[in-house]
Coordinates of C-alpha atoms in Angstrom, one line a residue:
X16 CA -23.7 -16.2 -26.4
X17 CA -21.5 -18.3 -24.1
X18 CA -20.3 -21.6 -25.3
X19 CA -19.1 -23.6 -22.3
X20 CA -18.2 -26.6 -24.5
X21 CA -14.6 -27.3 -25.0
X22 CA -13.6 -31.0 -24.6
X23 CA -14.5 -34.2 -26.3
X24 CA -14.0 -36.1 -23.1
X25 CA -17.1 -36.7 -20.9
X26 CA -17.7 -33.8 -18.5
X27 CA -17.2 -34.7 -14.8
X28 CA -20.1 -35.1 -12.4
X29 CA -20.0 -31.5 -11.2
X30 CA -20.4 -30.2 -14.7
X31 CA -23.7 -32.2 -15.0
X32 CA -24.9 -30.8 -11.7
X33 CA -24.2 -27.2 -12.8
X34 CA -25.8 -27.8 -16.2
X35 CA -29.0 -29.1 -14.7
X36 CA -29.1 -26.6 -11.8
X37 CA -31.3 -23.9 -13.4
X38 CA -28.7 -21.2 -12.7
X39 CA -27.6 -22.6 -9.4
X40 CA -31.1 -23.3 -8.0
X41 CA -30.9 -27.1 -7.9
X42 CA -33.1 -28.4 -5.1
X43 CA -31.7 -26.1 -2.4
X44 CA -35.0 -24.6 -1.6
X45 CA -36.6 -28.0 -1.0
X46 CA -33.6 -29.1 0.9
X47 CA -33.9 -26.1 3.3
X48 CA -37.4 -27.2 4.2
X49 CA -36.3 -30.7 5.3
X50 CA -35.8 -31.4 8.9
X51 CA -32.4 -32.9 8.5
X52 CA -28.9 -31.7 9.6
X53 CA -27.3 -32.0 6.2
X54 CA -27.9 -31.2 2.5
X55 CA -28.2 -33.6 -0.4
X56 CA -25.0 -34.3 -2.3
X57 CA -25.8 -32.4 -5.5
X58 CA -26.9 -29.4 -3.5
X59 CA -23.5 -29.3 -1.7
X60 CA -21.8 -28.5 -5.0
X61 CA -24.2 -25.7 -5.8
X62 CA -24.2 -24.2 -2.3
X63 CA -20.5 -23.4 -2.8
X64 CA -21.5 -20.8 -5.4
X65 CA -23.8 -19.3 -2.8
X66 CA -20.8 -18.9 -0.4
X67 CA -21.2 -21.9 1.9
X68 CA -19.7 -25.3 2.5
X69 CA -21.0 -28.1 4.6
X70 CA -18.5 -29.3 7.2
X71 CA -18.5 -31.4 10.4
X72 CA -16.6 -31.3 13.6
X73 CA -13.9 -33.9 13.1
X74 CA -12.9 -33.8 16.7
X75 CA -16.3 -35.4 17.5
X76 CA -16.4 -38.0 14.8
X77 CA -14.9 -40.9 16.9
X78 CA -17.1 -40.3 19.9
X79 CA -20.3 -39.9 17.9
X80 CA -19.5 -43.1 16.0
X81 CA -19.2 -44.9 19.3
X82 CA -22.6 -43.6 20.3
X83 CA -24.1 -44.6 16.9
X84 CA -24.8 -41.0 16.1
X85 CA -24.4 -39.0 12.8
X86 CA -21.6 -36.5 12.2
X87 CA -21.9 -33.1 13.8
X88 CA -22.7 -31.2 10.5
X89 CA -22.7 -27.5 10.2
X90 CA -22.1 -24.8 7.6
X91 CA -19.1 -22.5 6.9
X92 CA -20.2 -19.2 5.4
X93 CA -17.8 -16.9 3.5
X94 CA -18.4 -13.3 2.5
X95 CA -17.4 -11.5 -0.6
X96 CA -15.6 -8.3 0.5
X97 CA -13.6 -6.8 -2.4
X98 CA -10.3 -5.5 -1.1
X99 CA -11.4 -6.4 2.4
X100 CA -13.0 -3.0 2.9
X101 CA -15.7 -2.9 5.6
X102 CA -17.5 -0.4 7.8
X103 CA -17.4 -0.8 11.5
X104 CA -21.1 -1.6 11.5
X105 CA -20.5 -4.5 9.1
X106 CA -17.7 -5.8 11.2
X107 CA -19.7 -5.6 14.4
X108 CA -22.6 -7.3 12.8
X109 CA -20.4 -10.2 11.9
X110 CA -19.3 -10.5 15.5
X111 CA -23.0 -10.6 16.5
X112 CA -23.8 -13.2 13.8
X113 CA -21.0 -15.5 14.9
X114 CA -22.2 -15.4 18.5
X115 CA -25.9 -15.8 17.8
X116 CA -25.8 -18.2 14.9
X117 CA -22.3 -19.6 14.7
X118 CA -19.7 -21.2 17.0
X119 CA -18.9 -17.8 18.5
X120 CA -15.7 -17.4 16.5
X121 CA -14.9 -16.1 13.1
X122 CA -11.9 -16.4 10.7
X123 CA -10.2 -13.5 8.8
X124 CA -9.1 -15.4 5.7
X125 CA -6.0 -15.2 3.5
X126 CA -8.2 -13.6 0.8
X127 CA -9.3 -10.5 2.8
X128 CA -12.7 -11.8 3.8
X129 CA -14.5 -13.4 6.7
X130 CA -15.6 -16.9 7.4
X131 CA -18.3 -17.9 9.9
X132 CA -18.2 -21.5 11.2
X133 CA -20.6 -23.8 13.1
X134 CA -23.9 -22.5 11.6
X135 CA -26.4 -25.3 11.6
X136 CA -28.5 -26.0 8.5
X137 CA -31.7 -24.5 10.1
X138 CA -29.9 -21.2 10.6
X139 CA -28.2 -20.9 7.2
X140 CA -30.9 -18.8 5.5
X141 CA -31.1 -16.4 8.4
X142 CA -27.3 -16.0 8.5
X143 CA -27.0 -15.2 4.8
X144 CA -30.0 -12.9 4.9
X145 CA -28.4 -10.9 7.7
X146 CA -25.2 -10.6 5.8
X147 CA -27.1 -9.2 2.8
X148 CA -28.9 -6.6 5.0
X149 CA -25.4 -5.2 5.7
X150 CA -24.8 -4.4 2.0
X151 CA -22.5 -7.5 1.6
X152 CA -23.0 -10.8 -0.1
X153 CA -21.8 -14.4 0.0
X154 CA -22.5 -15.0 -3.7
X155 CA -19.4 -16.1 -5.5
X156 CA -17.3 -16.3 -2.3
X157 CA -16.8 -20.0 -3.3
X158 CA -17.6 -22.1 -6.4
X159 CA -16.4 -22.2 -10.0
X160 CA -16.5 -18.4 -10.5
X161 CA -14.3 -15.4 -9.8
X162 CA -14.0 -15.2 -6.1
X163 CA -13.2 -12.4 -3.7
X164 CA -11.0 -9.8 -5.5
X165 CA -7.9 -9.0 -3.5
X166 CA -6.2 -5.6 -3.3
X167 CA -3.6 -3.9 -1.1
X168 CA -5.6 -2.8 2.0
X169 CA -3.4 0.2 2.9
X170 CA -5.4 3.4 3.1
X171 CA -3.7 6.4 1.5
X172 CA -5.0 9.7 0.5
X173 CA -3.8 9.6 -3.1
X174 CA -5.2 9.0 -6.6
X175 CA -3.1 5.8 -7.0
X176 CA -4.8 4.0 -4.2
X177 CA -8.2 5.3 -5.4
X178 CA -7.5 3.8 -8.8
X179 CA -6.6 0.4 -7.3
X180 CA -9.8 0.4 -5.3
X181 CA -11.8 1.4 -8.3
X182 CA -10.5 -1.4 -10.4
X183 CA -11.0 -3.9 -7.5
X184 CA -14.6 -2.9 -7.2
X185 CA -15.2 -3.0 -10.9
X186 CA -13.6 -6.4 -11.3
X187 CA -15.8 -7.7 -8.4
X188 CA -19.0 -6.4 -10.1
X189 CA -18.1 -7.2 -13.7
X190 CA -17.0 -10.8 -13.0
X191 CA -19.9 -11.6 -10.6
X192 CA -22.6 -14.1 -11.4
X193 CA -25.9 -12.6 -12.5
X194 CA -28.3 -15.3 -11.5
X195 CA -31.3 -14.1 -9.5
X196 CA -31.6 -17.4 -7.8
X197 CA -29.4 -16.2 -5.0
X198 CA -31.8 -13.4 -3.9
X199 CA -34.7 -15.8 -4.3
X200 CA -33.2 -18.3 -1.9
X201 CA -31.7 -16.1 0.7
X202 CA -32.9 -12.5 0.7
X203 CA -36.3 -11.4 1.9
X204 CA -38.0 -8.0 1.8
X205 CA -37.8 -6.8 5.4
X206 CA -41.2 -5.1 5.3
X207 CA -43.3 -7.8 3.6
X208 CA -41.3 -10.9 4.5
X209 CA -41.7 -12.1 0.9
X210 CA -38.9 -13.6 -1.1
X211 CA -37.5 -11.0 -3.5
X212 CA -38.2 -12.5 -7.0
X213 CA -36.0 -11.3 -9.8
X214 CA -37.8 -12.4 -13.0
X215 CA -38.0 -15.9 -14.3
X216 CA -34.4 -16.7 -13.7
X217 CA -35.0 -20.5 -13.9
X218 CA -35.6 -20.7 -17.6
X219 CA -32.8 -22.7 -19.2
X220 CA -33.4 -20.9 -22.5
X221 CA -32.8 -17.5 -21.2
X222 CA -29.3 -16.0 -21.2
X223 CA -29.1 -15.4 -17.4
X224 CA -25.3 -15.5 -17.3
X225 CA -23.9 -13.7 -20.4
X226 CA -20.4 -14.1 -19.1
X227 CA -20.4 -17.5 -17.5
X228 CA -23.1 -19.5 -19.2
X229 CA -25.1 -22.3 -17.6
X230 CA -22.0 -24.3 -16.4
X231 CA -19.9 -21.3 -15.2
X232 CA -16.1 -22.0 -15.1
X233 CA -14.4 -25.3 -15.0
X234 CA -12.9 -24.5 -11.6
X235 CA -12.4 -21.6 -9.2
X236 CA -10.8 -18.3 -10.4
X237 CA -9.0 -15.8 -8.3
X238 CA -7.7 -12.3 -9.1
X239 CA -5.9 -9.4 -7.4
X240 CA -4.5 -5.9 -7.9
X241 CA -1.2 -4.6 -6.5
X242 CA 1.4 -1.9 -6.6
X243 CA 5.0 -3.0 -7.5
X244 CA 6.3 -1.8 -4.1
X245 CA 3.8 -3.7 -2.1
X246 CA 2.9 -7.2 -3.1
X247 CA 1.1 -7.9 0.2
X248 CA -1.6 -10.1 -1.5
X249 CA 0.8 -12.5 -3.4
X250 CA -0.4 -11.5 -6.8
X251 CA 1.7 -14.2 -8.5
X252 CA -0.4 -16.9 -6.9
X253 CA -3.6 -15.6 -8.5
X254 CA -5.2 -16.8 -11.7
X255 CA -5.3 -13.2 -12.9
X256 CA -3.2 -10.4 -11.5
X257 CA -2.9 -6.7 -12.3
X258 CA 0.4 -5.0 -11.4
X259 CA 0.1 -1.2 -11.5
X260 CA 2.4 0.7 -13.8
X261 CA 2.9 4.2 -12.3
X262 CA 4.3 7.2 -14.0
X263 CA 4.4 10.7 -12.5
X264 CA 2.2 9.7 -9.6
X265 CA -0.5 8.2 -11.9
X266 CA -1.4 4.7 -12.9
X267 CA -1.0 4.6 -16.6
X268 CA -1.8 0.9 -17.0
X269 CA -1.2 -2.6 -15.6
X270 CA 1.1 -5.5 -16.4
X271 CA -1.3 -8.4 -16.5
X272 CA -0.2 -11.8 -15.3
X273 CA -2.0 -15.1 -15.6
X274 CA -1.9 -18.7 -14.4
X275 CA -1.1 -18.7 -10.7
X276 CA -2.6 -21.2 -8.4
X277 CA -1.5 -23.1 -5.2
X278 CA -3.4 -26.3 -5.1
X279 CA -1.8 -29.7 -5.8
X280 CA -2.3 -33.4 -5.2
X281 CA 1.3 -34.8 -4.6
X282 CA 0.2 -38.4 -5.5
X283 CA -0.8 -37.2 -9.0
X284 CA 2.2 -35.8 -10.9
X285 CA -0.2 -34.1 -13.4
X286 CA -1.0 -31.5 -10.7
X287 CA 1.3 -28.8 -9.4
X288 CA 1.4 -25.3 -7.8
X289 CA 2.4 -22.5 -10.1
X290 CA 3.1 -18.8 -10.2
X291 CA 1.6 -16.6 -12.8
X292 CA 3.2 -15.7 -16.1
X293 CA 3.3 -12.3 -17.8
X294 CA 0.6 -11.8 -20.4
X295 CA 0.8 -8.2 -21.5
X296 CA 0.2 -4.5 -20.7
X297 CA -3.3 -2.9 -20.7
X298 CA -4.5 0.6 -19.9
X299 CA -6.9 1.2 -17.0
X300 CA -9.7 1.6 -19.5
X301 CA -8.9 -1.9 -21.0
X302 CA -8.6 -3.7 -17.7
X303 CA -12.1 -5.1 -17.4
X304 CA -12.4 -6.3 -20.9
X305 CA -9.0 -7.9 -20.6
X306 CA -10.2 -9.7 -17.4
X307 CA -13.3 -10.9 -19.1
X308 CA -11.3 -12.1 -22.1
X309 CA -9.0 -14.1 -19.9
X310 CA -12.0 -15.6 -18.1
X311 CA -13.7 -16.5 -21.4
X312 CA -10.7 -18.3 -22.7
X313 CA -10.6 -20.4 -19.5
X314 CA -14.3 -20.9 -19.6
X315 CA -14.3 -22.2 -23.1
X316 CA -11.0 -24.2 -23.0
X317 CA -10.4 -25.2 -19.4
X318 CA -10.6 -28.9 -18.6
X319 CA -14.2 -29.9 -17.7
X320 CA -13.5 -33.6 -17.6
X321 CA -11.0 -33.7 -14.7
X322 CA -11.3 -31.2 -11.9
X323 CA -7.8 -32.1 -10.7
X324 CA -6.4 -30.2 -13.7
X325 CA -9.2 -27.7 -14.3
X326 CA -7.6 -24.5 -13.1
X327 CA -6.3 -22.1 -15.6
X328 CA -2.7 -22.8 -14.8
X329 CA -3.0 -26.2 -16.4
X330 CA -4.5 -24.7 -19.6
X331 CA -1.5 -22.3 -19.8
X332 CA 1.0 -25.1 -19.0
X333 CA -0.5 -27.2 -21.9
X334 CA -0.8 -24.4 -24.4
X335 CA 2.1 -22.2 -23.5
X336 CA 1.8 -18.5 -22.7
X337 CA 2.1 -17.4 -26.4
X338 CA -0.9 -19.4 -27.5
X339 CA -2.9 -18.3 -24.5
X340 CA -2.1 -14.7 -25.3
X341 CA -3.2 -15.2 -28.9
X342 CA -6.6 -16.6 -27.7
X343 CA -7.1 -13.7 -25.3
X344 CA -6.3 -11.2 -28.1
X345 CA -8.8 -13.0 -30.4
X346 CA -11.5 -12.5 -27.8
X347 CA -10.5 -8.9 -27.3
X348 CA -10.2 -8.1 -31.0
X349 CA -6.9 -6.2 -30.5
X350 CA -3.3 -7.1 -29.5
X351 CA -2.0 -6.5 -26.1
X352 CA 1.2 -4.4 -25.7
X353 CA 4.3 -6.0 -24.1
X354 CA 4.6 -5.7 -20.4
X355 CA 6.8 -2.9 -19.0
X356 CA 9.7 -3.7 -16.8
X357 CA 7.7 -2.9 -13.7
X358 CA 7.4 -5.8 -11.3
X359 CA 6.9 -6.5 -7.6
X360 CA 9.8 -5.5 -5.5
X361 CA 8.5 -4.9 -2.0
X362 CA 6.1 -6.1 0.7
X363 CA 4.5 -4.3 3.6
X364 CA 2.4 -6.2 6.1
X365 CA 0.8 -2.8 7.2
X366 CA 0.9 -3.7 10.8
X367 CA 1.3 -1.0 13.5
X368 CA 0.7 2.8 13.0
X369 CA 1.0 4.1 9.4
X370 CA 0.3 7.5 8.1
X371 CA -2.6 7.9 5.5
X372 CA -1.0 11.1 4.1
X373 CA -4.1 13.0 5.0
X374 CA -3.3 13.9 8.6
X375 CA -4.9 10.7 9.9
X376 CA -3.5 7.3 10.7
X377 CA -4.2 3.6 10.2
X378 CA -3.4 0.9 12.8
X379 CA -2.8 -2.6 11.6
X380 CA -3.5 -5.2 14.3
X381 CA -1.9 -8.7 14.0
X382 CA -4.5 -11.4 14.4
X383 CA -2.6 -14.7 14.6
X384 CA -3.9 -17.0 11.8
X385 CA -7.0 -14.8 11.6
X386 CA -8.9 -16.5 14.3
X387 CA -11.2 -14.1 16.2
X388 CA -12.2 -15.6 19.6
X389 CA -12.0 -15.0 23.3
X390 CA -9.9 -17.3 25.4
X391 CA -8.7 -17.3 29.0
X392 CA -5.3 -16.0 27.7
X393 CA -6.7 -13.1 25.6
X394 CA -10.0 -11.6 24.6
X395 CA -9.4 -10.9 20.9
X396 CA -13.1 -10.8 20.0
X397 CA -13.9 -8.5 22.9
X398 CA -11.0 -6.2 22.0
X399 CA -12.1 -5.9 18.4
X400 CA -15.6 -5.3 19.4
X401 CA -14.6 -2.4 21.7
X402 CA -12.3 -0.9 19.1
X403 CA -14.9 -1.1 16.4
X404 CA -17.6 0.4 18.7
X405 CA -15.5 3.2 20.1
X406 CA -13.5 4.2 16.9
X407 CA -16.4 3.6 14.5
X408 CA -14.1 4.0 11.5
X409 CA -13.5 1.9 8.4
X410 CA -11.9 -1.5 8.8
X411 CA -9.8 -3.3 6.2
X412 CA -9.0 -6.9 6.2
X413 CA -5.4 -7.8 5.1
X414 CA -4.2 -10.7 3.0
X415 CA -2.2 -11.9 6.0
X416 CA -5.3 -12.7 8.1
X417 CA -5.0 -9.5 10.1
X418 CA -6.9 -6.2 10.0
X419 CA -6.4 -2.5 9.8
X420 CA -8.4 0.3 11.6
X421 CA -8.4 3.3 9.3
X422 CA -9.0 7.1 9.7
X423 CA -7.7 7.4 13.2
X424 CA -6.5 10.6 14.9
X425 CA -3.2 11.0 16.7
X426 CA -5.3 11.1 19.9
X427 CA -6.4 7.5 19.3
X428 CA -3.0 6.0 20.0
X429 CA -3.4 5.8 23.8
X430 CA -7.0 4.7 23.4
X431 CA -6.0 1.7 21.2
X432 CA -3.2 0.8 23.5
X433 CA -5.4 0.8 26.5
X434 CA -8.0 -1.5 24.9
X435 CA -5.3 -3.9 23.8
X436 CA -3.9 -4.1 27.3
X437 CA -7.3 -4.4 28.9
X438 CA -8.0 -7.5 26.9
X439 CA -4.4 -8.9 27.2
X440 CA -3.5 -8.5 23.5
X441 CA -0.1 -7.9 22.2
X442 CA 0.3 -4.8 20.0
X443 CA 1.6 -5.4 16.5
X444 CA 4.8 -3.6 17.5
X445 CA 5.5 -6.1 20.3
X446 CA 4.6 -9.1 18.1
X447 CA 7.7 -10.9 16.8
X448 CA 8.4 -10.7 13.0
X449 CA 8.2 -14.5 12.6
X450 CA 4.7 -14.4 14.1
X451 CA 3.6 -11.4 12.1
X452 CA 4.7 -13.0 8.8
X453 CA 3.2 -16.4 9.6
X454 CA -0.1 -17.8 8.3
X455 CA -2.1 -21.0 8.7
X456 CA -5.3 -22.3 7.1
X457 CA -8.2 -23.5 9.2
X458 CA -7.4 -27.3 8.8
X459 CA -8.8 -29.4 11.7
X460 CA -11.3 -29.7 13.1
X461 CA -13.7 -28.2 10.5
X462 CA -12.1 -28.5 7.1
X463 CA -13.1 -31.7 5.3
X464 CA -9.9 -31.7 3.3
X465 CA -7.4 -31.4 6.2
X466 CA -5.0 -34.3 6.7
X467 CA -3.5 -32.8 9.9
X468 CA -3.3 -29.7 12.1
X469 CA -2.4 -26.2 11.0
X470 CA -4.1 -23.3 12.7
X471 CA -4.1 -25.0 16.1
X472 CA -0.4 -26.2 15.7
X473 CA 1.4 -23.2 14.3
X474 CA 1.2 -20.8 17.3
X475 CA 3.0 -23.3 19.5
X476 CA 5.6 -23.9 16.8
X477 CA 6.1 -20.2 16.5
X478 CA 6.6 -20.0 20.3
X479 CA 9.5 -22.4 20.0
X480 CA 11.0 -20.7 16.9
X481 CA 10.9 -17.3 18.6
X482 CA 13.4 -18.6 21.2
X483 CA 15.5 -20.3 18.5
X484 CA 15.7 -17.2 16.3
X485 CA 16.5 -15.0 19.3
X486 CA 19.4 -17.2 20.3
X487 CA 20.7 -17.2 16.7
X488 CA 20.4 -13.4 16.4
X489 CA 17.9 -13.8 13.6
X490 CA 14.8 -12.3 15.3
X491 CA 15.0 -9.1 13.3
X492 CA 14.9 -10.9 9.9
X493 CA 11.7 -10.8 7.8
X494 CA 10.6 -14.1 6.2
X495 CA 7.3 -15.9 5.7
X496 CA 6.4 -19.1 7.3
X497 CA 3.2 -20.8 6.4
X498 CA 1.4 -24.0 7.5
X499 CA -1.4 -25.9 5.8
X500 CA -3.3 -29.0 6.9
X501 CA -3.2 -30.4 3.3
X502 CA -1.5 -29.8 0.0
X503 CA -4.4 -27.6 -1.4
X504 CA -2.4 -24.5 -0.3
X505 CA -5.0 -22.1 1.1
X506 CA -2.4 -20.2 3.0
X507 CA -0.3 -19.9 -0.2
X508 CA 2.6 -22.0 1.2
X509 CA 4.4 -22.7 -2.0
X510 CA 5.8 -19.2 -2.4
X511 CA 6.8 -18.8 1.2
X512 CA 10.4 -18.7 2.6
X513 CA 9.4 -21.7 4.7
X514 CA 6.3 -23.8 4.4
X515 CA 5.0 -26.8 6.3
X516 CA 2.4 -28.6 4.2
X517 CA 0.4 -31.4 5.8
X518 CA 1.1 -34.8 4.1
X519 CA -0.1 -37.3 6.7
X520 CA -1.4 -37.3 10.2
X521 CA 1.1 -35.2 12.2
X522 CA 3.6 -35.3 9.3
X523 CA 4.5 -32.4 7.0
X524 CA 6.4 -31.7 3.8
X525 CA 9.0 -29.0 4.6
X526 CA 9.5 -26.5 1.8
X527 CA 12.2 -23.7 1.7
X528 CA 13.4 -21.2 -0.9
X529 CA 10.3 -19.1 -1.7
X530 CA 10.4 -15.4 -1.0
X531 CA 8.7 -12.7 0.9
X532 CA 7.9 -11.1 -2.5
X533 CA 5.8 -14.1 -3.3
X534 CA 7.1 -14.5 -6.9
X535 CA 9.2 -17.6 -6.6
X536 CA 8.3 -21.2 -5.9
X537 CA 9.7 -23.0 -2.8
X538 CA 11.2 -26.4 -3.1
X539 CA 10.9 -29.6 -1.0
X540 CA 13.7 -29.8 1.6
X541 CA 12.3 -32.8 3.6
X542 CA 9.3 -34.9 3.2
X543 CA 7.2 -36.6 5.9
X544 CA 8.7 -34.7 8.8
X545 CA 6.9 -35.5 12.0
X546 CA 5.4 -32.7 14.0
X547 CA 7.8 -33.3 16.8
X548 CA 10.8 -32.8 14.6
X549 CA 9.7 -29.6 12.8
X550 CA 11.5 -27.2 15.1
X551 CA 14.7 -29.2 15.2
X552 CA 14.8 -29.5 11.3
X553 CA 14.1 -25.8 11.0
X554 CA 16.7 -24.9 13.6
X555 CA 19.4 -26.7 11.5
X556 CA 18.3 -24.7 8.4
X557 CA 18.3 -21.4 10.3
X558 CA 21.7 -22.2 11.8
X559 CA 23.2 -22.8 8.3
X560 CA 21.5 -19.6 7.1
X561 CA 23.1 -17.6 9.9
X562 CA 26.6 -18.8 9.2
X563 CA 26.6 -18.9 5.4
X564 CA 24.4 -16.1 4.2
X565 CA 25.5 -13.0 2.4
X566 CA 25.1 -9.6 3.9
X567 CA 21.5 -8.6 3.8
X568 CA 20.4 -11.9 2.2
X569 CA 16.9 -13.0 3.0
X570 CA 16.1 -16.5 4.2
X571 CA 14.4 -17.8 1.1
X572 CA 17.0 -16.1 -1.2
X573 CA 19.8 -17.9 0.7
X574 CA 18.1 -21.3 0.3
X575 CA 17.5 -20.7 -3.3
X576 CA 21.0 -19.5 -4.0
X577 CA 22.9 -22.5 -2.4
X578 CA 20.3 -25.0 -3.7
X579 CA 18.4 -27.7 -1.9
X580 CA 21.1 -30.4 -2.2
X581 CA 23.8 -28.1 -0.7
X582 CA 21.5 -27.1 2.1
X583 CA 20.8 -30.7 3.0
X584 CA 24.5 -31.5 3.0
X585 CA 25.3 -28.5 5.2
X586 CA 22.6 -29.4 7.6
X587 CA 23.6 -33.0 7.8
X588 CA 27.2 -32.0 8.7
X589 CA 26.0 -30.0 11.7
X590 CA 26.9 -31.6 15.0
X591 CA 24.2 -31.7 17.6
X592 CA 26.1 -29.3 19.8
X593 CA 26.2 -26.7 17.0
X594 CA 22.4 -26.7 16.7
X595 CA 20.8 -24.1 19.0
X596 CA 17.4 -25.1 20.4

């Protein structure tokens, strides 16, 4: 039996909503019947578990207020796509849904899934129903549960990749909520039109959720699976990570890491971003029970009074990794072995043409900030539609907001190039490295947490930085640059070489010293930098990097080596004429 009780403090309001929700049912069904453009407050918390958030177009707020009208509410819907693996049919259907029921765009996220925006309340049920008819789901894409499981998306014809995918799928299935309420609310039998009932799932006395219990987790939970040579999913930022240990071309086990997480509230010192710590080694056969044990320890001991410090990273910070490991081992009933020396040591963005080692090829296409839309400048959505229709092969979403077309023949090279040119898209090979390794969260106008711009600002900033880096001779350097509209860190900024984190309207905290490997925290270089000064501040940093780096030293490694204070001093000493803009 699950416990879900761990603190003497009074549980927060969300815990009460979950406890009284009858396995996430709440009053969502009744709310869907109402002729209103928004959901009740309590239902908004439960809808997250079903994969959807209520948002409003913040660009329209001021004008609507002047007209005495309500906010322009709509729903964001997120899929659960383990490892980002999709069929061409599933991808095309999402393009159709965003055109018919959304705002005609969709977002490839930093967690290898798809978000649809602008779906009005009256179309929510139909949108989720359509997604389920594709063999996909939105259940647990959000909420206080394990969310989309990440895995390196590269397709290779070998047993190692097959094992990674097997574990990814098994984690997604084993850690998924079991409530039948989801199917009651959203999925209808196509022949009868009737709701598909799955037993009496609303009985509070029945153990519907043997893993989660009636109040699920204290906060969201994220996990991922990687190879040491390719940490393309930033495994150290996950609550739970599995780093494959390979011997003689076979995965013999995993080094398990725990306690990563990016979100923070700068005004509250009790909050902080963190990278994961090493827990222990497990065999492939033990991986799922280890994952469940970690989740159970967080379930029963995570903070349910204060959601600001409810993530597992805070539990580990309070206890220490030794006590946490002991608690996990108590749940398992056996001790974990010590981690091997294997650790992440490489990153591949998987863009461009790559061999699958089976005579076929994959083509990774860079989608800037993951936004799929047609504009006057380029027809990204039209290009992706034509590629998916004509190639018809598997598509994989990458953790860098881009995608990969798999199982291509050598003869497809010209075909892909022609379609990209036809719709005025740059190939990945012709896209600058600084753009390829950049990411931004959605931010304004749809995210309710955004303080300032990110997705709409970063492309223009990259335009300017491309010129700066070319003049400095640094355009062949690989480093990550990430921008978020608030400190919650959806684009994983705190491990980047360079990060621009929204602090106030048109002002950012500038971080440096993370790493392409994603296993070191960046540090604050400057706070409250205005949007107009970002390029000039970064240009000073890049100029110092160019003149003082060691041979082969990466951007983040350089900043980390010399230290923030020395970097500030060097930049302050630069004369204006020495700064290339």
